[in-house]
C-alpha cells in the first residue's frame, strides 16, 4: 500500500469529503424548501443526483467533468430548485408541522447520531487497519481505477470508468458513476491517494445510514427515543455494511443502501402535497438513487411498496388513482433527465456480459435464521439485536405511521430468503439488478430489521420511563431522559460497543489487516503497491504497461496513473489486444500482430506482481520467461514484483 498519511492529512481528507458530500446538495435542498433534519439528510442524495446527471450530460456535449463544471451544475440545479419553491409557494403554502421532540429530544438524537457515526467509522477503520489500505476484493479495483480515470480525463460518461479495462472501440460497458464522480472531486481537492478516497468514504457509510434513518423516523413522527435508538442500532449488524466491505467491497451498492430510506420520505412528502418543490425533491431522490447504482432505485421501490399499501389503506380506489396520476409527471421528468442511465442499464442487461447469478446453497430455515440472528458466516449470532428485534415485532403496532416498515421487513426478507435458498429461474430473473447476490439481499433486509430492533429498544425505554414515574412522579424530559440513558447504555454495553470488535474482524480480511497469509498470496500486497508507485515515477505521460490480469498489478492505474493492458481481475469480454498480448507478448520480436498491438496501446513497460484472482493462477503464456528476452530490461524488483522497460 502507499505510505500511510499523517493524522492531520487523514483529518483533512475526512473533513473535505464530508464537505463534498453535504455542501452541494444542501444548497440545492435549501433552495427547494428543505429545512432542519430533512435538509441535512437529503443533502448527500441531492449532491449525488447533481453529479450523477452532470457527468454523463457533460460527456455527451463534450464538456469535461471538473470541480468548476460541477459547481456550475450545482448553481443550475439550485436555480431550478428555487424556481420550483417559488412556484409552489404561490399556489399553496406548505403547512406548518406540529412541534416534535423538543430541545432535549433533538439534543439526544444528535448525540446518538454522532455516537453511531463515530463508532461505525471507527469499526470500519479498525477493520481496514489504515485509512489508505487497498481493498483486497474483486470489485475495489474497478472503483479505484474509475475515480482516477474521471479525475485524470474529465470524462464523466457512463462508459468511461469501464474503459480502464474494457477499452476496445465500442466495447466499453455501462456503469452508473455518481459514486465515482463525487469521489473524483474529493480526490482532486484533497490531494490524497485513491485508496484514501475509497476508505474515507467507506468510513462515512454507517453514519450516512444512521442519518437517513433518523430523517425517516422524524418525518413519520416517531419518538426521539426511536430515532436515537435507530441511529445506534443500524451501525451494529455485521450483515449490513461489514460483510459487504469484505465481500467486494460493494461500495456504490452500500452507498445507495445508506440513502435508500430517504426515497420513502421524498415519496410520501409528494403524495401528501403534490407540488413543484416536493416534486423536485422526489425527482432528485429517485435520480440520485439511480445514478449511484441501478439496483438502488429498485431497492427503493421495494422499500417503499408497503408505504403505498399503508397510505392507501381505507381509501377509495379513486384516491389511489389520483396518487398514481400525480406521480406520472415525476416519472416523465425522471425519464427525460436520466434517460442516459435508463437506456444504459437496459443495454447492459441485454448485452454480452454474462449473468450467472450465485449458487443457492442455504436451506430456507437457515436463511430465515440468518436474518433474525444477524449472523451469516460468523461464529456467533448477535443475540442482543435479535432480542431487541423480537420486542420490536411484539410491539410493532405501536410504530404508528411507521408500521409499514414491518411490511418492508417481511417483503425484502422473503426475497432474501428466496435468493439464498433457491436457484429457481423466476427468482434469478427478479434478482438480476443485484446479480442474485445473497450478501446484497441480506444487507437490504437488515435495514428495516434495524428499525424494528430500535423500536424494541424504544419500547423498553418506555417501560423503564413509566417505572421511574411510578416510583417518583416525573414529567417531560425528567423521566424520559434518564430512562433513555439507562437503556441505551445497557444496549451499547451489552453489544460490546455495538459489536465493534466482531464487525471489524469481519472487515479485516477484505483489507489484509493483521493477515497471516504469505505476501505472495495476497491479491494486492504492500510490495506490489510500492512497485506500482515506482512505475509512476519511471513512466512518461501516455505510457502503458503490460501486466497480468490475475495479479495485483491491475491496481497500477489507480496508484500511479499509468494505464495497464489489464485494468481489472475480470476475465469477461476482454479487449482483443489484451487477449492477444496475454497469449503472445513474449513473441514481440517475431510476431507482427503483437508489435501492432503494443504500438496501438503504446506499451512501454511490463509490471508483474503476485496473488490476485484467482489465487495461484498460472502466468499467461505470453508473460512467461520474460527475464530471458532481449527486448526487455529490468529496472526494478522487490520480493513480489518486477518492472521491465521495453527497449525496442
Coordinates of C-alpha atoms in Angstrom, one line a residue:
X1 CA 0.0 0.0 0.0
X2 CA 1.1 3.6 -0.3
X3 CA 2.7 5.1 2.8
X4 CA 0.1 5.9 5.4
X5 CA -0.8 9.6 5.6
X6 CA -0.3 11.5 8.8
X7 CA -3.0 12.3 11.3
X8 CA -3.5 15.8 10.0
X9 CA -3.8 14.6 6.4
X10 CA -6.3 12.0 7.5
X11 CA -8.5 14.5 9.3
X12 CA -8.3 16.9 6.4
X13 CA -9.4 14.2 3.9
X14 CA -12.3 13.2 6.1
X15 CA -13.4 16.8 6.6
X16 CA -13.1 17.6 2.9
X17 CA -15.0 14.5 1.9
X18 CA -17.8 15.5 4.3
X19 CA -17.9 18.9 2.7
X20 CA -18.1 17.5 -0.8
X21 CA -20.9 15.1 0.3
X22 CA -23.1 17.6 2.1
X23 CA -22.4 21.2 0.8
X24 CA -23.7 21.0 -2.9
X25 CA -26.9 19.1 -2.0
X26 CA -27.5 21.3 1.0
X27 CA -27.5 24.4 -1.2
X28 CA -30.0 22.9 -3.6
X29 CA -32.1 21.4 -0.9
X30 CA -32.4 24.7 1.0
X31 CA -33.5 26.4 -2.2
X32 CA -36.2 23.7 -2.6
X33 CA -37.5 24.4 0.9
X34 CA -35.9 21.7 2.9
X35 CA -35.1 22.6 6.5
X36 CA -33.7 21.0 9.6
X37 CA -33.2 17.3 9.7
X38 CA -34.6 16.8 6.2
X39 CA -32.1 19.3 4.8
X40 CA -29.2 17.6 6.3
X41 CA -30.4 14.1 5.5
X42 CA -31.2 14.8 1.8
X43 CA -28.1 16.8 1.1
X44 CA -25.8 13.9 0.2
X45 CA -28.5 12.3 -2.0
X46 CA -29.2 15.5 -3.9
X47 CA -25.5 16.1 -4.3
X48 CA -25.1 12.6 -5.9
X49 CA -28.1 13.4 -8.1
X50 CA -26.4 16.6 -9.4
X51 CA -23.1 14.9 -10.0
X52 CA -24.7 11.7 -11.5
X53 CA -26.6 13.7 -14.0
X54 CA -24.0 16.4 -14.8
X55 CA -21.1 13.9 -15.6
X56 CA -22.9 12.0 -18.3
X57 CA -24.6 15.0 -19.9
X58 CA -21.4 16.9 -19.9
X59 CA -19.7 14.0 -21.6
X60 CA -22.5 13.9 -24.2
X61 CA -21.8 17.5 -25.2
X62 CA -18.0 17.4 -24.8
X63 CA -17.6 19.3 -21.5
X64 CA -15.1 17.8 -19.0
X65 CA -16.3 17.0 -15.5
X66 CA -14.2 19.1 -13.2
X67 CA -14.6 20.9 -9.9
X68 CA -15.6 24.1 -11.8
X69 CA -18.1 22.4 -14.1
X70 CA -19.6 20.5 -11.1
X71 CA -20.1 23.8 -9.3
X72 CA -21.8 25.2 -12.4
X73 CA -24.2 22.2 -12.3
X74 CA -24.9 22.9 -8.6
X75 CA -25.7 26.5 -9.4
X76 CA -28.1 25.5 -12.3
X77 CA -29.9 22.9 -10.2
X78 CA -30.1 25.3 -7.3
X79 CA -31.8 27.8 -9.6
X80 CA -34.3 25.2 -10.7
X81 CA -35.0 24.3 -7.0
X82 CA -35.5 27.9 -6.1
X83 CA -37.9 28.3 -9.0
X84 CA -39.8 25.2 -8.0
X85 CA -40.1 26.5 -4.5
X86 CA -41.3 30.0 -5.6
X87 CA -43.9 28.4 -8.0
X88 CA -45.2 26.1 -5.3
X89 CA -45.5 28.9 -2.7
X90 CA -47.6 31.0 -5.0
X91 CA -50.1 28.2 -5.4
X92 CA -50.2 26.6 -1.9
X93 CA -48.1 27.5 1.1
X94 CA -46.6 24.4 2.9
X95 CA -48.5 23.5 6.1
X96 CA -46.6 24.1 9.3
X97 CA -45.6 20.9 11.1
X98 CA -46.7 20.4 14.7
X99 CA -43.7 20.6 17.2
X100 CA -42.0 17.3 17.7
X101 CA -39.3 16.1 20.1
X102 CA -38.4 19.3 21.8
X103 CA -35.0 20.6 22.8
X104 CA -33.9 17.6 24.9
X105 CA -35.2 15.2 22.1
X106 CA -33.2 16.9 19.4
X107 CA -30.1 17.0 21.6
X108 CA -30.4 13.4 22.4
X109 CA -30.8 12.4 18.8
X110 CA -27.8 14.4 17.8
X111 CA -25.7 12.7 20.5
X112 CA -26.9 9.2 19.3
X113 CA -26.3 10.1 15.7
X114 CA -22.8 11.3 16.3
X115 CA -22.0 8.3 18.5
X116 CA -23.3 5.9 15.9
X117 CA -21.4 7.7 13.1
X118 CA -18.1 7.7 15.1
X119 CA -18.4 4.1 16.2
X120 CA -19.3 3.0 12.7
X121 CA -16.4 4.9 11.2
X122 CA -14.0 3.5 13.9
X123 CA -15.2 0.0 13.3
X124 CA -14.5 0.3 9.5
X125 CA -11.1 1.9 10.1
X126 CA -10.2 -0.7 12.7
X127 CA -11.1 -3.4 10.1
X128 CA -9.1 -1.6 7.4
X129 CA -6.0 -1.1 9.6
X130 CA -5.1 2.2 7.9
X131 CA -7.1 4.9 6.1
X132 CA -5.3 4.1 2.8
X133 CA -5.5 0.3 2.9
X134 CA -6.1 -1.2 -0.5
X135 CA -9.3 -3.3 -0.8
X136 CA -8.4 -6.9 -1.5
X137 CA -11.7 -7.9 -3.1
X138 CA -12.7 -8.3 -6.7
X139 CA -14.6 -5.1 -7.1
X140 CA -12.4 -2.5 -5.4
X141 CA -10.0 -2.1 -8.3
X142 CA -12.9 -1.0 -10.6
X143 CA -13.8 1.8 -8.3
X144 CA -10.3 2.9 -7.7
X145 CA -9.4 3.0 -11.4
X146 CA -12.7 4.6 -12.2
X147 CA -12.2 7.6 -9.8
X148 CA -8.7 8.1 -11.1
X149 CA -9.9 8.0 -14.7
X150 CA -12.5 10.7 -14.2
X151 CA -10.1 12.9 -12.3
X152 CA -7.4 12.5 -15.0
X153 CA -9.6 12.8 -18.1
X154 CA -12.7 14.7 -17.1
X155 CA -14.7 12.0 -18.9
X156 CA -17.9 11.7 -16.9
X157 CA -19.6 9.4 -19.4
X158 CA -21.4 6.3 -18.3
X159 CA -18.9 4.0 -20.0
X160 CA -15.8 6.0 -19.0
X161 CA -15.0 4.2 -15.8
X162 CA -15.2 0.8 -17.5
X163 CA -12.7 1.9 -20.2
X164 CA -9.9 1.3 -17.8
X165 CA -10.3 -2.4 -18.6
X166 CA -12.8 -2.6 -21.5
X167 CA -11.2 -0.1 -23.8
X168 CA -11.6 -1.6 -27.2
X169 CA -13.6 0.7 -29.5
X170 CA -17.3 0.2 -28.9
X171 CA -16.8 -2.3 -26.1
X172 CA -16.9 -0.1 -23.0
X173 CA -19.6 -1.2 -20.6
X174 CA -22.3 0.9 -18.9
X175 CA -21.8 1.6 -15.2
X176 CA -23.7 4.2 -13.1
X177 CA -21.0 6.6 -11.9
X178 CA -22.3 9.2 -9.4
X179 CA -20.1 7.5 -6.7
X180 CA -17.0 7.9 -8.9
X181 CA -17.9 11.4 -10.0
X182 CA -18.1 12.7 -6.4
X183 CA -15.1 10.7 -5.5
X184 CA -13.1 12.3 -8.3
X185 CA -14.0 15.8 -6.8
X186 CA -12.8 14.7 -3.4
X187 CA -9.6 13.2 -5.0
X188 CA -8.8 16.4 -6.8
X189 CA -9.4 18.7 -3.9
X190 CA -7.8 16.6 -1.2
X191 CA -4.6 15.5 -2.8
X192 CA -5.0 12.2 -1.1
X193 CA -4.2 8.9 -2.9
X194 CA -7.0 6.8 -4.3
X195 CA -7.1 4.2 -1.5
X196 CA -7.6 7.0 1.0
X197 CA -10.5 8.3 -1.0
X198 CA -12.1 4.8 -1.1
X199 CA -11.5 4.1 2.5
X200 CA -12.6 7.6 3.8
X201 CA -15.9 7.2 2.0
X202 CA -16.4 3.7 3.4
X203 CA -15.8 5.0 6.9
X204 CA -18.7 7.5 6.4
X205 CA -21.2 4.9 5.2
X206 CA -22.6 3.8 8.7
X207 CA -23.1 7.5 9.6
X208 CA -24.9 8.2 6.4
X209 CA -27.4 5.3 7.0
X210 CA -27.9 6.5 10.6
X211 CA -28.7 10.0 9.4
X212 CA -31.1 8.7 6.7
X213 CA -32.9 6.6 9.3
X214 CA -33.2 9.5 11.7
X215 CA -34.8 11.6 8.9
X216 CA -37.2 8.7 8.2
X217 CA -38.2 8.4 11.8
X218 CA -38.7 12.1 12.3
X219 CA -40.7 12.6 9.1
X220 CA -43.1 9.8 10.1
X221 CA -43.5 11.4 13.6
X222 CA -41.6 8.8 15.5
X223 CA -40.4 9.5 19.0
X224 CA -36.9 11.0 19.6
X225 CA -36.0 7.8 21.5
X226 CA -36.8 5.7 18.5
X227 CA -34.7 8.0 16.3
X228 CA -31.8 7.8 18.7
X229 CA -32.0 4.1 19.1
X230 CA -32.2 3.6 15.3
X231 CA -29.0 5.7 14.9
X232 CA -27.2 3.3 17.2
X233 CA -28.7 0.1 16.0
X234 CA -28.1 0.5 12.3
X235 CA -24.3 0.7 12.7
X236 CA -24.1 -2.6 14.7
X237 CA -25.2 -5.5 12.5
X238 CA -22.4 -7.3 10.8
X239 CA -24.7 -8.3 8.0
X240 CA -25.4 -4.7 6.9
X241 CA -22.1 -3.0 6.0
X242 CA -19.3 -5.0 7.3
X243 CA -19.7 -8.3 5.4
X244 CA -20.1 -6.3 2.1
X245 CA -16.9 -4.4 2.8
X246 CA -15.1 -7.8 3.0
X247 CA -17.1 -9.2 0.1
X248 CA -16.4 -6.9 -2.9
X249 CA -16.2 -4.3 -1.4
X250 CA -19.6 -3.3 -2.7
X251 CA -19.0 0.4 -2.4
X252 CA -21.7 2.0 -4.7
X253 CA -24.3 -0.5 -3.5
X254 CA -23.6 0.3 0.2
X255 CA -23.8 4.0 -0.6
X256 CA -27.1 3.6 -2.3
X257 CA -28.4 1.4 0.6
X258 CA -27.4 4.0 3.1
X259 CA -29.5 6.6 1.3
X260 CA -32.5 4.4 0.3
X261 CA -34.7 5.3 3.3
X262 CA -34.8 8.9 2.0
X263 CA -36.7 7.7 -1.1
X264 CA -39.7 6.8 1.1
X265 CA -39.6 10.2 2.8
X266 CA -39.5 12.0 -0.6
X267 CA -42.3 9.9 -2.0
X268 CA -44.6 10.5 1.0
X269 CA -43.9 14.2 1.0
X270 CA -45.0 14.4 -2.6
X271 CA -48.1 12.3 -2.2
X272 CA -49.3 14.3 0.8
X273 CA -48.6 17.6 -1.0
X274 CA -48.1 17.3 -4.8
X275 CA -46.3 20.5 -5.7
X276 CA -43.3 21.7 -7.7
X277 CA -41.0 21.8 -4.7
X278 CA -41.9 18.4 -3.3
X279 CA -41.7 17.1 -6.8
X280 CA -38.2 18.5 -7.2
X281 CA -37.1 16.6 -4.1
X282 CA -38.7 13.4 -5.2
X283 CA -37.1 13.6 -8.7
X284 CA -33.7 14.4 -7.0
X285 CA -34.1 11.4 -4.7
X286 CA -35.1 9.0 -7.5
X287 CA -32.4 10.2 -9.8
X288 CA -29.8 10.2 -7.0
X289 CA -30.5 6.5 -6.2
X290 CA -30.5 5.6 -9.9
X291 CA -27.2 7.3 -10.7
X292 CA -25.5 5.8 -7.7
X293 CA -26.4 2.3 -8.8
X294 CA -29.2 0.9 -11.0
X295 CA -30.2 -1.6 -8.3
X296 CA -30.6 1.1 -5.7
X297 CA -33.7 2.5 -7.4
X298 CA -35.2 -0.9 -7.5
X299 CA -34.3 -1.4 -3.8
X300 CA -36.0 2.0 -3.1
X301 CA -39.2 0.7 -4.8
X302 CA -39.1 -2.5 -2.7
X303 CA -38.5 -0.4 0.4
X304 CA -41.5 1.9 -0.3
X305 CA -44.1 -0.6 -1.6
X306 CA -45.6 -1.2 1.9
X307 CA -45.7 2.5 2.4
X308 CA -48.1 2.7 -0.6
X309 CA -50.2 0.0 1.0
X310 CA -50.5 1.9 4.3
X311 CA -51.1 5.2 2.5
X312 CA -54.0 3.7 0.5
X313 CA -55.4 1.6 3.3
X314 CA -59.1 2.5 3.9
X315 CA -59.1 5.0 1.0
X316 CA -61.3 4.9 -2.1
X317 CA -60.0 3.5 -5.3
X318 CA -60.4 6.9 -6.9
X319 CA -57.9 8.4 -4.4
X320 CA -55.4 5.8 -5.1
X321 CA -55.8 6.5 -8.8
X322 CA -55.2 10.2 -8.1
X323 CA -51.9 9.3 -6.4
X324 CA -50.8 7.4 -9.5
X325 CA -51.8 10.2 -11.7
X326 CA -49.8 12.8 -9.8
X327 CA -46.8 10.5 -10.0
X328 CA -46.9 10.5 -13.7
X329 CA -45.2 13.9 -14.3
X330 CA -42.5 12.8 -11.8
X331 CA -41.9 9.6 -13.9
X332 CA -41.8 11.7 -17.1
X333 CA -39.2 14.1 -15.7
X334 CA -37.1 11.3 -14.4
X335 CA -37.0 9.6 -17.8
X336 CA -36.1 12.9 -19.5
X337 CA -33.2 13.8 -17.2
X338 CA -31.9 10.3 -16.7
X339 CA -32.6 8.6 -20.0
X340 CA -28.8 8.1 -20.4
X341 CA -28.8 5.9 -17.3
X342 CA -32.0 4.1 -18.1
X343 CA -31.0 3.2 -21.6
X344 CA -27.5 2.3 -20.5
X345 CA -28.9 -0.1 -17.9
X346 CA -31.2 -1.7 -20.5
X347 CA -28.3 -2.1 -22.9
X348 CA -26.1 -3.8 -20.2
X349 CA -29.0 -6.2 -19.3
X350 CA -29.3 -7.2 -23.0
X351 CA -25.6 -7.1 -23.8
X352 CA -22.7 -9.6 -23.8
X353 CA -21.9 -9.5 -20.1
X354 CA -22.8 -13.0 -18.8
X355 CA -25.3 -13.2 -15.9
X356 CA -24.8 -16.4 -14.0
X357 CA -26.0 -15.5 -10.5
X358 CA -24.8 -17.0 -7.3
X359 CA -25.5 -20.7 -6.4
X360 CA -28.0 -21.1 -3.6
X361 CA -26.5 -23.4 -1.0
X362 CA -28.6 -22.4 2.1
X363 CA -31.7 -24.1 3.4
X364 CA -34.7 -21.8 3.7
X365 CA -34.9 -22.2 7.5
X366 CA -31.2 -21.3 7.8
X367 CA -31.7 -18.3 5.6
X368 CA -34.5 -17.1 7.9
X369 CA -32.2 -17.6 10.9
X370 CA -29.5 -15.6 9.2
X371 CA -31.8 -12.6 9.1
X372 CA -33.3 -12.9 12.6
X373 CA -29.9 -13.5 14.3
X374 CA -27.9 -11.1 12.2
X375 CA -25.4 -13.9 11.6
X376 CA -24.3 -15.1 8.1
X377 CA -21.0 -16.9 8.2
X378 CA -19.8 -15.5 11.5
X379 CA -19.1 -17.8 14.5
X380 CA -21.6 -16.1 16.9
X381 CA -25.0 -14.6 16.3
X382 CA -25.7 -11.0 17.5
X383 CA -28.3 -12.0 20.1
X384 CA -28.8 -8.6 21.7
X385 CA -30.0 -7.3 18.3
X386 CA -32.2 -10.4 18.0
X387 CA -33.8 -9.8 21.4
X388 CA -34.4 -6.2 20.5
X389 CA -35.9 -7.3 17.2
X390 CA -38.3 -9.7 18.9
X391 CA -39.5 -7.0 21.3
X392 CA -39.9 -4.6 18.4
X393 CA -42.0 -7.1 16.5
X394 CA -44.2 -7.8 19.5
X395 CA -45.0 -4.1 19.9
X396 CA -45.0 -3.3 16.1
X397 CA -48.5 -1.9 16.4
X398 CA -47.1 1.0 18.4
X399 CA -44.9 2.1 15.5
X400 CA -47.7 4.5 14.4
X401 CA -47.1 6.0 11.0
X402 CA -44.0 3.7 10.7
X403 CA -46.0 0.5 10.8
X404 CA -45.4 0.0 7.1
X405 CA -41.7 -0.7 7.8
X406 CA -42.7 -4.1 9.3
X407 CA -44.2 -4.8 5.8
X408 CA -40.9 -3.8 4.2
X409 CA -39.0 -6.1 6.5
X410 CA -41.3 -9.0 5.5
X411 CA -41.2 -8.2 1.8
X412 CA -37.4 -7.8 1.5
X413 CA -36.8 -10.6 4.0
X414 CA -38.9 -13.1 1.9
X415 CA -37.0 -12.0 -1.2
X416 CA -33.7 -12.5 0.6
X417 CA -34.6 -16.0 1.8
X418 CA -35.6 -16.9 -1.8
X419 CA -32.3 -15.7 -3.2
X420 CA -30.3 -17.6 -0.5
X421 CA -32.3 -20.9 -0.8
X422 CA -33.3 -21.4 -4.4
X423 CA -31.9 -21.2 -7.9
X424 CA -35.3 -21.0 -9.5
X425 CA -35.2 -19.1 -12.8
X426 CA -38.0 -16.8 -11.7
X427 CA -36.1 -15.8 -8.6
X428 CA -32.9 -15.3 -10.5
X429 CA -34.7 -13.1 -13.1
X430 CA -36.2 -10.9 -10.4
X431 CA -32.9 -10.6 -8.6
X432 CA -30.8 -9.7 -11.6
X433 CA -30.4 -6.0 -10.7
X434 CA -28.5 -7.3 -7.6
X435 CA -26.7 -10.1 -9.5
X436 CA -28.6 -12.6 -7.4
X437 CA -26.0 -11.9 -4.7
X438 CA -27.1 -13.1 -1.2
X439 CA -24.8 -10.6 0.5
X440 CA -26.7 -7.7 -1.0
X441 CA -30.1 -9.1 -0.1
X442 CA -29.1 -9.8 3.4
X443 CA -27.8 -6.2 3.8
X444 CA -31.1 -4.9 2.2
X445 CA -33.2 -6.9 4.6
X446 CA -31.2 -5.8 7.6
X447 CA -32.2 -2.1 7.1
X448 CA -35.9 -2.4 8.1
X449 CA -35.0 -5.0 10.7
X450 CA -32.8 -2.4 12.3
X451 CA -35.7 -0.1 12.7
X452 CA -37.8 -2.8 14.2
X453 CA -35.0 -3.7 16.7
X454 CA -34.6 0.0 17.5
X455 CA -38.3 0.1 18.2
X456 CA -37.8 -2.8 20.6
X457 CA -35.2 -0.7 22.5
X458 CA -37.5 2.3 22.4
X459 CA -40.3 0.2 24.0
X460 CA -38.0 -1.0 26.7
X461 CA -37.2 2.7 27.4
X462 CA -40.9 3.4 27.6
X463 CA -41.3 0.7 30.2
X464 CA -38.4 2.0 32.2
X465 CA -39.7 5.6 32.0
X466 CA -43.1 4.5 33.2
X467 CA -41.5 2.6 36.0
X468 CA -39.5 5.6 37.1
X469 CA -42.6 7.8 37.0
X470 CA -44.4 5.3 39.2
X471 CA -41.7 5.5 41.8
X472 CA -41.3 9.3 41.6
X473 CA -43.7 11.5 39.6
X474 CA -41.7 13.0 36.8
X475 CA -42.9 14.8 33.7
X476 CA -41.5 15.5 30.3
X477 CA -37.8 15.0 29.8
X478 CA -37.1 14.5 33.5
X479 CA -38.5 11.0 33.3
X480 CA -37.7 10.2 29.6
X481 CA -34.0 11.2 29.5
X482 CA -32.8 9.1 32.5
X483 CA -34.7 6.1 31.1
X484 CA -33.1 6.6 27.7
X485 CA -29.6 6.9 29.1
X486 CA -30.0 3.7 31.1
X487 CA -31.5 1.7 28.3
X488 CA -29.1 3.0 25.6
X489 CA -26.1 2.5 27.9
X490 CA -27.2 -1.1 28.6
X491 CA -27.6 -1.7 24.9
X492 CA -24.2 -0.3 24.0
X493 CA -22.5 -2.3 26.8
X494 CA -24.4 -5.5 26.0
X495 CA -23.3 -5.4 22.4
X496 CA -19.6 -4.7 23.3
X497 CA -19.9 -1.1 22.0
X498 CA -22.2 -2.0 19.0
X499 CA -20.2 -5.2 18.2
X500 CA -17.2 -3.1 17.2
X501 CA -14.6 -5.9 17.6
X502 CA -16.7 -8.6 15.9
X503 CA -17.6 -6.3 12.9
X504 CA -14.1 -5.0 12.5
X505 CA -12.8 -8.6 12.5
X506 CA -15.1 -9.4 9.5
X507 CA -13.8 -6.3 7.6
X508 CA -10.1 -7.2 8.2
X509 CA -9.7 -10.0 5.5
X510 CA -11.0 -7.6 2.9
X511 CA -8.1 -5.3 3.5
X512 CA -5.4 -7.8 4.6
X513 CA -5.3 -6.3 8.1
X514 CA -3.2 -8.4 10.5
X515 CA -3.2 -11.2 8.0
X516 CA -1.0 -14.2 8.4
X517 CA -1.2 -15.1 4.7
X518 CA 2.1 -15.1 2.8
X519 CA 2.7 -11.9 0.9
X520 CA 2.7 -13.7 -2.4
X521 CA -0.8 -14.9 -1.8
X522 CA -2.4 -11.5 -1.2
X523 CA -4.4 -10.1 -4.0
X524 CA -2.6 -6.8 -3.6
X525 CA 0.4 -6.5 -1.2
X526 CA 2.3 -3.5 0.1
X527 CA 5.3 -4.6 -2.0
X528 CA 3.2 -4.7 -5.2
X529 CA 1.8 -1.2 -4.4
X530 CA 5.4 0.1 -3.9
X531 CA 6.3 -1.3 -7.4
X532 CA 3.3 0.4 -8.9
X533 CA 4.2 3.7 -7.3
X534 CA 7.7 3.3 -8.6
X535 CA 6.4 2.7 -12.2
X536 CA 4.5 6.0 -11.9
X537 CA 7.9 7.7 -11.4
X538 CA 9.5 6.0 -14.3
X539 CA 6.9 6.2 -17.0
X540 CA 6.1 9.2 -19.3
X541 CA 2.6 10.5 -19.7
X542 CA 0.7 8.3 -22.1
X543 CA 2.8 5.2 -21.5
X544 CA 1.0 1.9 -20.9
X545 CA 2.3 -1.2 -19.1
X546 CA 1.8 -4.8 -19.9
X547 CA 0.6 -6.8 -16.9
X548 CA -1.0 -10.0 -15.7
X549 CA -4.8 -9.8 -15.2
X550 CA -4.6 -12.4 -12.3
X551 CA -2.2 -10.4 -10.0
X552 CA -2.4 -7.2 -8.1
X553 CA -0.9 -5.1 -10.9
X554 CA -4.4 -4.3 -12.1
X555 CA -4.3 -1.6 -9.4
X556 CA -1.4 0.2 -11.2
X557 CA -3.5 3.0 -12.8
X558 CA -5.3 3.9 -9.6
X559 CA -2.0 4.1 -7.7
X560 CA 0.4 5.6 -10.3
X561 CA -1.6 7.0 -13.2
X562 CA 0.0 4.5 -15.6
X563 CA -2.6 2.6 -17.7
X564 CA -2.2 -1.1 -17.9
X565 CA -3.4 -3.6 -20.5
X566 CA -5.4 -5.4 -17.8
X567 CA -7.3 -3.0 -15.5
X568 CA -9.4 -5.5 -13.7
X569 CA -9.4 -9.1 -12.5
X570 CA -12.5 -9.7 -14.5
X571 CA -11.9 -12.1 -17.5
X572 CA -15.3 -11.5 -19.1
X573 CA -15.4 -9.7 -22.5
X574 CA -11.7 -8.9 -22.6
X575 CA -10.4 -6.5 -25.3
X576 CA -8.9 -8.3 -28.3
X577 CA -5.5 -6.7 -27.8
X578 CA -5.5 -7.8 -24.1
X579 CA -6.2 -11.4 -25.1
X580 CA -3.6 -11.3 -27.8
X581 CA -0.8 -9.9 -25.6
X582 CA -1.6 -12.2 -22.7
X583 CA -1.2 -15.2 -25.0
X584 CA 1.8 -14.0 -27.1
X585 CA 3.5 -10.9 -25.7
X586 CA 6.9 -12.7 -25.3
X587 CA 6.9 -13.2 -29.1
X588 CA 7.2 -9.4 -29.6
X589 CA 10.3 -9.6 -31.7
X590 CA 8.9 -12.2 -34.2
X591 CA 5.1 -11.7 -34.1
X592 CA 3.9 -8.6 -36.1
X593 CA 0.4 -8.8 -34.6
X594 CA 2.0 -8.4 -31.1
X595 CA 4.1 -5.5 -32.3
X596 CA 1.0 -3.8 -33.8
X597 CA -0.9 -4.3 -30.5
X598 CA 1.9 -2.9 -28.5
X599 CA 2.1 0.1 -30.8
X600 CA -1.7 0.7 -30.6
X601 CA -1.7 0.8 -26.9
X602 CA 1.7 2.5 -26.5
X603 CA 3.0 -0.3 -24.2
X604 CA 6.4 0.8 -22.9
X605 CA 6.6 -1.2 -19.7
X606 CA 5.9 -4.5 -18.1
X607 CA 4.9 -4.9 -14.4
X608 CA 4.2 -8.2 -12.8
X609 CA 3.1 -8.9 -9.2
X610 CA 1.7 -11.9 -7.3
X611 CA -1.5 -13.1 -5.7
X612 CA -4.7 -11.7 -7.3
X613 CA -7.7 -13.5 -8.7
X614 CA -8.0 -16.4 -8.9
X615 CA -5.4 -17.3 -6.3
X616 CA -2.3 -19.1 -7.5
X617 CA -3.3 -18.7 -11.2
X618 CA -0.5 -19.6 -13.6
X619 CA 1.1 -16.8 -15.6
X620 CA -0.4 -16.3 -19.1
X621 CA 1.7 -17.9 -21.8
X622 CA 2.7 -14.6 -23.2
X623 CA 4.2 -13.4 -19.8
X624 CA 6.5 -16.4 -19.1
X625 CA 10.3 -16.3 -19.2
X626 CA 10.5 -12.5 -19.6
X627 CA 13.8 -12.2 -17.9
X628 CA 15.4 -14.0 -20.8
X629 CA 14.1 -11.7 -23.5
X630 CA 16.5 -9.2 -25.2
X631 CA 13.8 -6.5 -25.8
X632 CA 13.1 -6.2 -22.0
X633 CA 15.4 -4.5 -19.5
X634 CA 14.7 -5.0 -15.8
X635 CA 14.6 -1.6 -13.9
X636 CA 13.0 -2.5 -10.6
X637 CA 12.4 -5.6 -8.5
X638 CA 11.3 -6.4 -4.9
X639 CA 10.2 -9.6 -3.2
X640 CA 7.0 -10.0 -5.2
X641 CA 7.1 -7.6 -8.1
X642 CA 9.3 -6.7 -11.1
X643 CA 9.2 -3.9 -13.7
X644 CA 10.7 -4.1 -17.2
X645 CA 11.2 -1.4 -19.8
X646 CA 10.6 -2.2 -23.4
X647 CA 13.8 -1.3 -25.2
X648 CA 12.8 -1.8 -28.8

